[in-house]
Amino acid sequence: MSNNYSNNIPPDSISRDQIYAGDVAKHLDRITHEFADGFDFLKKYPRSVTIFGSSLAKPTDQTYIDAVKLGEKIVKELNYAVVTGGGPGIMEAANKGAYEAGGASLGVNVSLPHERSSNAYVTQSIKCSYFFSRKTILMFAAECFVFFPGGFGTMDELFNVLTLIQTDKIPRVPVVLFDSEYWKPFQSFLSKVTEGKYHAVDDDSLALFEITDSLDRVIEIISKAPVSETWRNIN
């Protein structure tokens, strides 16, 4: 197998069958392209907020409504780009708010059977074949990460962000968990069970995020966060 990547594989050239079949050469080509394309994509937007949450949230849900308002406020009050996974639910809501406010509304999609394309409110997007490359791109450089209620994917993304900050793999940027009714039991579990009973985390780890129900508080946190130096350190 050669390590000289061809640099000419189009974005969606790897099918699900090829992924499952383990075509290693194409895996490596695609991975290389996805990281390079993703970093080039985000470098155009040096100030951004990444928003995570359930893909199943409906427009009538309060979390969806709040995500729309937050996307709008981020653009109007801070002039930051809004970055999401580009899919439905909370992702669509945050993109909608940013789009309708006339700002940069970005999507980092992943190929899934039930998510074939970006939502209608994305102004610029890229598509990944792999979850790990998509997560790396979403977490690479942002001034703040905001998590709305979500399922396995949202929890996976949250623990990825917290682990990266905890281990100093990315700068310590604010992590905001929006909707206390959803996140307070999570915080209680970490405090009483994970830390209190099993001593698997410490107080410093539990201080890596803040829970709030206030959109104004989210904007305040973002506004006080230092601008990421990540792009200045990359040639």
mmCIF file of C-alpha atoms in Angstrom:
data_model
loop_
_atom_site.group_PDB
_atom_site.id
_atom_site.type_symbol
_atom_site.label_atom_id
_atom_site.label_comp_id
_atom_site.label_asym_id
_atom_site.label_seq_id
_atom_site.Cartn_x
_atom_site.Cartn_y
_atom_site.Cartn_z
ATOM 1 C CA MET A 1 0.000 0.000 0.000
ATOM 2 C CA SER A 2 1.379 3.395 -0.969
ATOM 3 C CA ASN A 3 1.393 6.382 1.393
ATOM 4 C CA ASN A 4 1.434 8.842 -1.513
ATOM 5 C CA TYR A 5 -2.107 10.166 -1.410
ATOM 6 C CA SER A 6 -3.697 10.830 -4.753
ATOM 7 C CA ASN A 7 -5.238 14.191 -3.791
ATOM 8 C CA ASN A 8 -7.998 13.705 -6.345
ATOM 9 C CA ILE A 9 -10.699 11.764 -4.524
ATOM 10 C CA PRO A 10 -13.991 13.689 -4.546
ATOM 11 C CA PRO A 11 -15.743 14.388 -1.204
ATOM 12 C CA ASP A 12 -18.319 11.596 -1.337
ATOM 13 C CA SER A 13 -16.338 8.969 -3.208
ATOM 14 C CA ILE A 14 -16.365 6.343 -0.451
ATOM 15 C CA SER A 15 -19.580 4.371 -0.193
ATOM 16 C CA ARG A 16 -20.877 2.728 2.966
ATOM 17 C CA ASP A 17 -20.043 -0.657 1.443
ATOM 18 C CA GLN A 18 -16.433 0.422 0.934
ATOM 19 C CA ILE A 19 -16.215 1.678 4.505
ATOM 20 C CA TYR A 20 -17.554 -1.603 5.875
ATOM 21 C CA ALA A 21 -15.350 -3.606 3.529
ATOM 22 C CA GLY A 22 -12.237 -1.960 4.945
ATOM 23 C CA ASP A 23 -10.665 -0.507 1.811
ATOM 24 C CA VAL A 24 -7.672 0.875 3.705
ATOM 25 C CA ALA A 25 -6.107 2.926 0.900
ATOM 26 C CA LYS A 26 -9.368 4.769 0.271
ATOM 27 C CA HIS A 27 -9.891 5.236 3.996
ATOM 28 C CA LEU A 28 -6.544 6.985 4.304
ATOM 29 C CA ASP A 29 -7.138 9.159 1.244
ATOM 30 C CA ARG A 30 -10.571 10.176 2.448
ATOM 31 C CA ILE A 31 -9.399 10.879 6.013
ATOM 32 C CA THR A 32 -6.570 13.058 4.739
ATOM 33 C CA HIS A 33 -8.944 15.005 2.495
ATOM 34 C CA GLU A 34 -11.572 15.425 5.200
ATOM 35 C CA PHE A 35 -9.175 16.928 7.716
ATOM 36 C CA ALA A 36 -7.516 19.205 5.149
ATOM 37 C CA ASP A 37 -10.842 20.330 3.682
ATOM 38 C CA GLY A 38 -12.359 20.838 7.144
ATOM 39 C CA PHE A 39 -9.532 22.988 8.449
ATOM 40 C CA ASP A 40 -9.471 25.051 5.266
ATOM 41 C CA PHE A 41 -13.236 25.480 5.576
ATOM 42 C CA LEU A 42 -13.180 26.722 9.182
ATOM 43 C CA LYS A 43 -10.109 28.902 8.733
ATOM 44 C CA LYS A 44 -12.295 31.335 6.814
ATOM 45 C CA TYR A 45 -14.306 31.944 10.000
ATOM 46 C CA PRO A 46 -11.814 32.658 12.816
ATOM 47 C CA ARG A 47 -14.531 33.617 15.329
ATOM 48 C CA SER A 48 -17.215 31.022 15.803
ATOM 49 C CA VAL A 49 -19.509 29.215 18.221
ATOM 50 C CA THR A 50 -20.214 25.510 17.808
ATOM 51 C CA ILE A 51 -23.699 24.355 18.816
ATOM 52 C CA PHE A 52 -24.670 20.744 19.501
ATOM 53 C CA GLY A 53 -28.006 19.092 20.293
ATOM 54 C CA SER A 54 -30.626 16.566 19.326
ATOM 55 C CA SER A 55 -31.342 15.936 15.655
ATOM 56 C CA LEU A 56 -34.888 14.964 16.670
ATOM 57 C CA ALA A 57 -35.975 18.327 18.120
ATOM 58 C CA LYS A 58 -39.053 19.711 16.363
ATOM 59 C CA PRO A 59 -39.808 23.358 15.486
ATOM 60 C CA THR A 60 -42.524 23.406 18.138
ATOM 61 C CA ASP A 61 -40.137 22.272 20.913
ATOM 62 C CA GLN A 62 -38.908 24.951 23.291
ATOM 63 C CA THR A 63 -35.310 23.810 22.825
ATOM 64 C CA TYR A 64 -35.633 24.337 19.054
ATOM 65 C CA ILE A 65 -37.118 27.803 19.592
ATOM 66 C CA ASP A 66 -34.315 28.702 22.010
ATOM 67 C CA ALA A 67 -31.647 27.453 19.588
ATOM 68 C CA VAL A 68 -33.086 29.671 16.840
ATOM 69 C CA LYS A 69 -32.935 32.669 19.170
ATOM 70 C CA LEU A 70 -29.374 31.853 20.201
ATOM 71 C CA GLY A 71 -28.164 31.546 16.608
ATOM 72 C CA GLU A 72 -29.730 34.923 15.866
ATOM 73 C CA LYS A 73 -28.197 36.578 18.938
ATOM 74 C CA ILE A 74 -24.714 35.216 18.197
ATOM 75 C CA VAL A 75 -24.806 36.856 14.775
ATOM 76 C CA LYS A 76 -26.524 40.108 15.697
ATOM 77 C CA GLU A 77 -24.754 40.812 18.987
ATOM 78 C CA LEU A 78 -21.323 39.274 18.391
ATOM 79 C CA ASN A 79 -21.008 38.855 14.614
ATOM 80 C CA TYR A 80 -19.611 35.345 15.118
ATOM 81 C CA ALA A 81 -20.180 32.408 12.801
ATOM 82 C CA VAL A 82 -22.517 29.651 13.988
ATOM 83 C CA VAL A 83 -21.225 26.127 13.386
ATOM 84 C CA THR A 84 -23.322 22.967 13.678
ATOM 85 C CA GLY A 85 -23.363 19.427 12.385
ATOM 86 C CA GLY A 86 -25.577 20.723 9.572
ATOM 87 C CA GLY A 87 -28.435 18.304 10.172
ATOM 88 C CA PRO A 88 -32.010 18.609 11.476
ATOM 89 C CA GLY A 89 -33.302 19.413 14.967
ATOM 90 C CA ILE A 90 -31.188 21.692 17.138
ATOM 91 C CA MET A 91 -28.599 21.947 14.374
ATOM 92 C CA GLU A 92 -31.234 23.247 11.965
ATOM 93 C CA ALA A 93 -32.579 25.630 14.599
ATOM 94 C CA ALA A 94 -29.206 27.250 15.338
ATOM 95 C CA ASN A 95 -28.453 27.516 11.631
ATOM 96 C CA LYS A 96 -31.878 29.038 11.035
ATOM 97 C CA GLY A 97 -31.291 31.773 13.591
ATOM 98 C CA ALA A 98 -27.894 32.623 12.134
ATOM 99 C CA TYR A 99 -29.188 32.479 8.553
ATOM 100 C CA GLU A 100 -32.183 34.719 9.186
ATOM 101 C CA ALA A 101 -29.916 37.195 10.979
ATOM 102 C CA GLY A 102 -27.758 37.400 7.853
ATOM 103 C CA GLY A 103 -24.690 35.734 9.365
ATOM 104 C CA ALA A 104 -22.377 32.848 8.585
ATOM 105 C CA SER A 105 -24.371 29.651 9.167
ATOM 106 C CA LEU A 106 -22.048 26.679 8.757
ATOM 107 C CA GLY A 107 -22.638 22.931 8.603
ATOM 108 C CA VAL A 108 -20.192 20.059 9.037
ATOM 109 C CA ASN A 109 -22.262 17.132 7.833
ATOM 110 C CA VAL A 110 -21.683 13.411 8.123
ATOM 111 C CA SER A 111 -23.063 10.820 5.724
ATOM 112 C CA LEU A 112 -25.930 9.041 7.488
ATOM 113 C CA PRO A 113 -28.886 7.047 6.150
ATOM 114 C CA HIS A 114 -31.368 9.464 7.782
ATOM 115 C CA GLU A 115 -29.415 12.701 7.124
ATOM 116 C CA ARG A 116 -28.776 12.969 3.409
ATOM 117 C CA SER A 117 -28.014 16.686 3.102
ATOM 118 C CA SER A 118 -27.560 19.929 4.988
ATOM 119 C CA ASN A 119 -30.571 21.646 6.469
ATOM 120 C CA ALA A 120 -32.061 24.521 4.495
ATOM 121 C CA TYR A 121 -30.422 27.238 6.613
ATOM 122 C CA VAL A 122 -26.765 26.447 6.031
ATOM 123 C CA THR A 123 -24.876 29.047 3.988
ATOM 124 C CA GLN A 124 -21.678 26.996 3.651
ATOM 125 C CA SER A 125 -21.094 23.317 4.382
ATOM 126 C CA ILE A 126 -18.778 20.354 3.987
ATOM 127 C CA LYS A 127 -19.587 16.653 4.242
ATOM 128 C CA CYS A 128 -17.579 14.005 6.086
ATOM 129 C CA SER A 129 -17.648 10.241 5.703
ATOM 130 C CA TYR A 130 -16.407 9.624 9.240
ATOM 131 C CA PHE A 131 -17.748 10.682 12.616
ATOM 132 C CA PHE A 132 -14.266 11.110 14.073
ATOM 133 C CA SER A 133 -13.161 13.571 11.398
ATOM 134 C CA ARG A 134 -16.430 15.478 11.698
ATOM 135 C CA LYS A 135 -16.026 15.707 15.492
ATOM 136 C CA THR A 136 -12.436 16.882 15.172
ATOM 137 C CA ILE A 137 -13.475 19.633 12.769
ATOM 138 C CA LEU A 138 -16.400 20.718 14.958
ATOM 139 C CA MET A 139 -14.165 20.859 18.038
ATOM 140 C CA PHE A 140 -11.014 22.228 16.473
ATOM 141 C CA ALA A 141 -11.344 25.976 16.921
ATOM 142 C CA ALA A 142 -14.278 27.753 18.532
ATOM 143 C CA GLU A 143 -14.678 30.513 21.085
ATOM 144 C CA CYS A 144 -17.421 28.548 22.853
ATOM 145 C CA PHE A 145 -19.242 25.209 22.711
ATOM 146 C CA VAL A 146 -22.969 25.209 23.496
ATOM 147 C CA PHE A 147 -24.828 21.967 24.157
ATOM 148 C CA PHE A 148 -28.607 21.732 24.017
ATOM 149 C CA PRO A 149 -30.415 18.557 25.166
ATOM 150 C CA GLY A 150 -29.629 15.575 22.978
ATOM 151 C CA GLY A 151 -29.075 11.855 22.774
ATOM 152 C CA PHE A 152 -26.082 9.562 22.370
ATOM 153 C CA GLY A 153 -24.444 11.738 19.712
ATOM 154 C CA THR A 154 -24.709 14.889 21.809
ATOM 155 C CA MET A 155 -23.357 13.106 24.888
ATOM 156 C CA ASP A 156 -20.516 11.677 22.834
ATOM 157 C CA GLU A 157 -19.623 15.144 21.558
ATOM 158 C CA LEU A 158 -19.858 16.660 25.041
ATOM 159 C CA PHE A 159 -17.542 14.105 26.627
ATOM 160 C CA ASN A 160 -15.134 14.514 23.713
ATOM 161 C CA VAL A 161 -14.946 18.268 24.284
ATOM 162 C CA LEU A 162 -14.580 17.917 28.052
ATOM 163 C CA THR A 163 -11.871 15.278 27.688
ATOM 164 C CA LEU A 164 -9.923 17.396 25.202
ATOM 165 C CA ILE A 165 -10.052 20.390 27.549
ATOM 166 C CA GLN A 166 -9.282 18.289 30.629
ATOM 167 C CA THR A 167 -6.178 16.836 28.972
ATOM 168 C CA ASP A 168 -5.033 20.185 27.495
ATOM 169 C CA LYS A 169 -5.424 18.958 23.933
ATOM 170 C CA ILE A 170 -7.461 22.052 23.114
ATOM 171 C CA PRO A 171 -7.502 25.419 24.908
ATOM 172 C CA ARG A 172 -9.874 25.828 27.826
ATOM 173 C CA VAL A 173 -12.808 27.508 26.144
ATOM 174 C CA PRO A 174 -16.273 27.863 27.677
ATOM 175 C CA VAL A 175 -18.612 24.871 27.544
ATOM 176 C CA VAL A 176 -22.240 25.839 28.137
ATOM 177 C CA LEU A 177 -25.019 23.332 28.794
ATOM 178 C CA PHE A 178 -28.331 24.987 27.980
ATOM 179 C CA ASP A 179 -31.571 23.886 29.713
ATOM 180 C CA SER A 180 -31.087 23.106 33.387
ATOM 181 C CA GLU A 181 -34.017 20.677 33.526
ATOM 182 C CA TYR A 182 -32.076 18.392 31.210
ATOM 183 C CA TRP A 183 -28.526 19.003 32.407
ATOM 184 C CA LYS A 184 -28.896 19.297 36.207
ATOM 185 C CA PRO A 185 -29.499 15.526 36.641
ATOM 186 C CA PHE A 186 -26.401 14.942 34.509
ATOM 187 C CA GLN A 187 -24.405 17.259 36.762
ATOM 188 C CA SER A 188 -25.814 15.534 39.862
ATOM 189 C CA PHE A 189 -24.802 12.112 38.545
ATOM 190 C CA LEU A 190 -21.248 13.293 37.899
ATOM 191 C CA SER A 191 -21.029 14.927 41.311
ATOM 192 C CA LYS A 192 -22.662 12.255 43.473
ATOM 193 C CA VAL A 193 -21.727 9.084 41.627
ATOM 194 C CA THR A 194 -18.788 9.643 39.299
ATOM 195 C CA GLU A 195 -16.913 11.893 41.731
ATOM 196 C CA GLY A 196 -18.530 11.233 45.121
ATOM 197 C CA LYS A 197 -18.740 7.442 45.059
ATOM 198 C CA TYR A 198 -16.216 6.282 42.475
ATOM 199 C CA HIS A 199 -13.737 9.209 42.590
ATOM 200 C CA ALA A 200 -13.368 8.983 38.816
ATOM 201 C CA VAL A 201 -13.316 12.759 38.291
ATOM 202 C CA ASP A 202 -12.374 15.718 40.480
ATOM 203 C CA ASP A 203 -13.794 19.157 41.232
ATOM 204 C CA ASP A 204 -11.687 20.761 38.532
ATOM 205 C CA SER A 205 -13.260 18.495 35.921
ATOM 206 C CA LEU A 206 -16.761 19.364 37.090
ATOM 207 C CA ALA A 207 -15.923 23.049 36.717
ATOM 208 C CA LEU A 208 -15.289 22.699 32.985
ATOM 209 C CA PHE A 209 -18.903 23.497 32.086
ATOM 210 C CA GLU A 210 -21.681 25.855 33.117
ATOM 211 C CA ILE A 211 -25.420 25.152 33.081
ATOM 212 C CA THR A 212 -27.837 27.965 32.280
ATOM 213 C CA ASP A 213 -31.360 28.717 31.066
ATOM 214 C CA SER A 214 -30.495 32.249 29.974
ATOM 215 C CA LEU A 215 -29.659 33.083 26.368
ATOM 216 C CA ASP A 216 -28.274 36.399 27.565
ATOM 217 C CA ARG A 217 -25.915 34.526 29.882
ATOM 218 C CA VAL A 218 -24.702 32.413 26.949
ATOM 219 C CA ILE A 219 -23.972 35.578 24.959
ATOM 220 C CA GLU A 220 -22.171 37.075 27.961
ATOM 221 C CA ILE A 221 -19.986 33.966 28.292
ATOM 222 C CA ILE A 222 -19.113 34.027 24.594
ATOM 223 C CA SER A 223 -18.356 37.756 24.634
ATOM 224 C CA LYS A 224 -15.895 37.328 27.512
ATOM 225 C CA ALA A 225 -14.134 34.325 25.991
ATOM 226 C CA PRO A 226 -10.739 35.035 24.438
ATOM 227 C CA VAL A 227 -10.522 34.743 20.689
ATOM 228 C CA SER A 228 -8.990 31.403 19.761
ATOM 229 C CA GLU A 229 -5.308 31.487 18.873
ATOM 230 C CA THR A 230 -5.530 28.177 17.018
ATOM 231 C CA TRP A 231 -5.427 29.606 13.516
ATOM 232 C CA ARG A 232 -2.465 31.851 14.279
ATOM 233 C CA ASN A 233 -0.455 28.781 15.247
ATOM 234 C CA ILE A 234 -1.120 26.947 11.977
ATOM 235 C CA ASN A 235 0.832 27.654 8.821
#
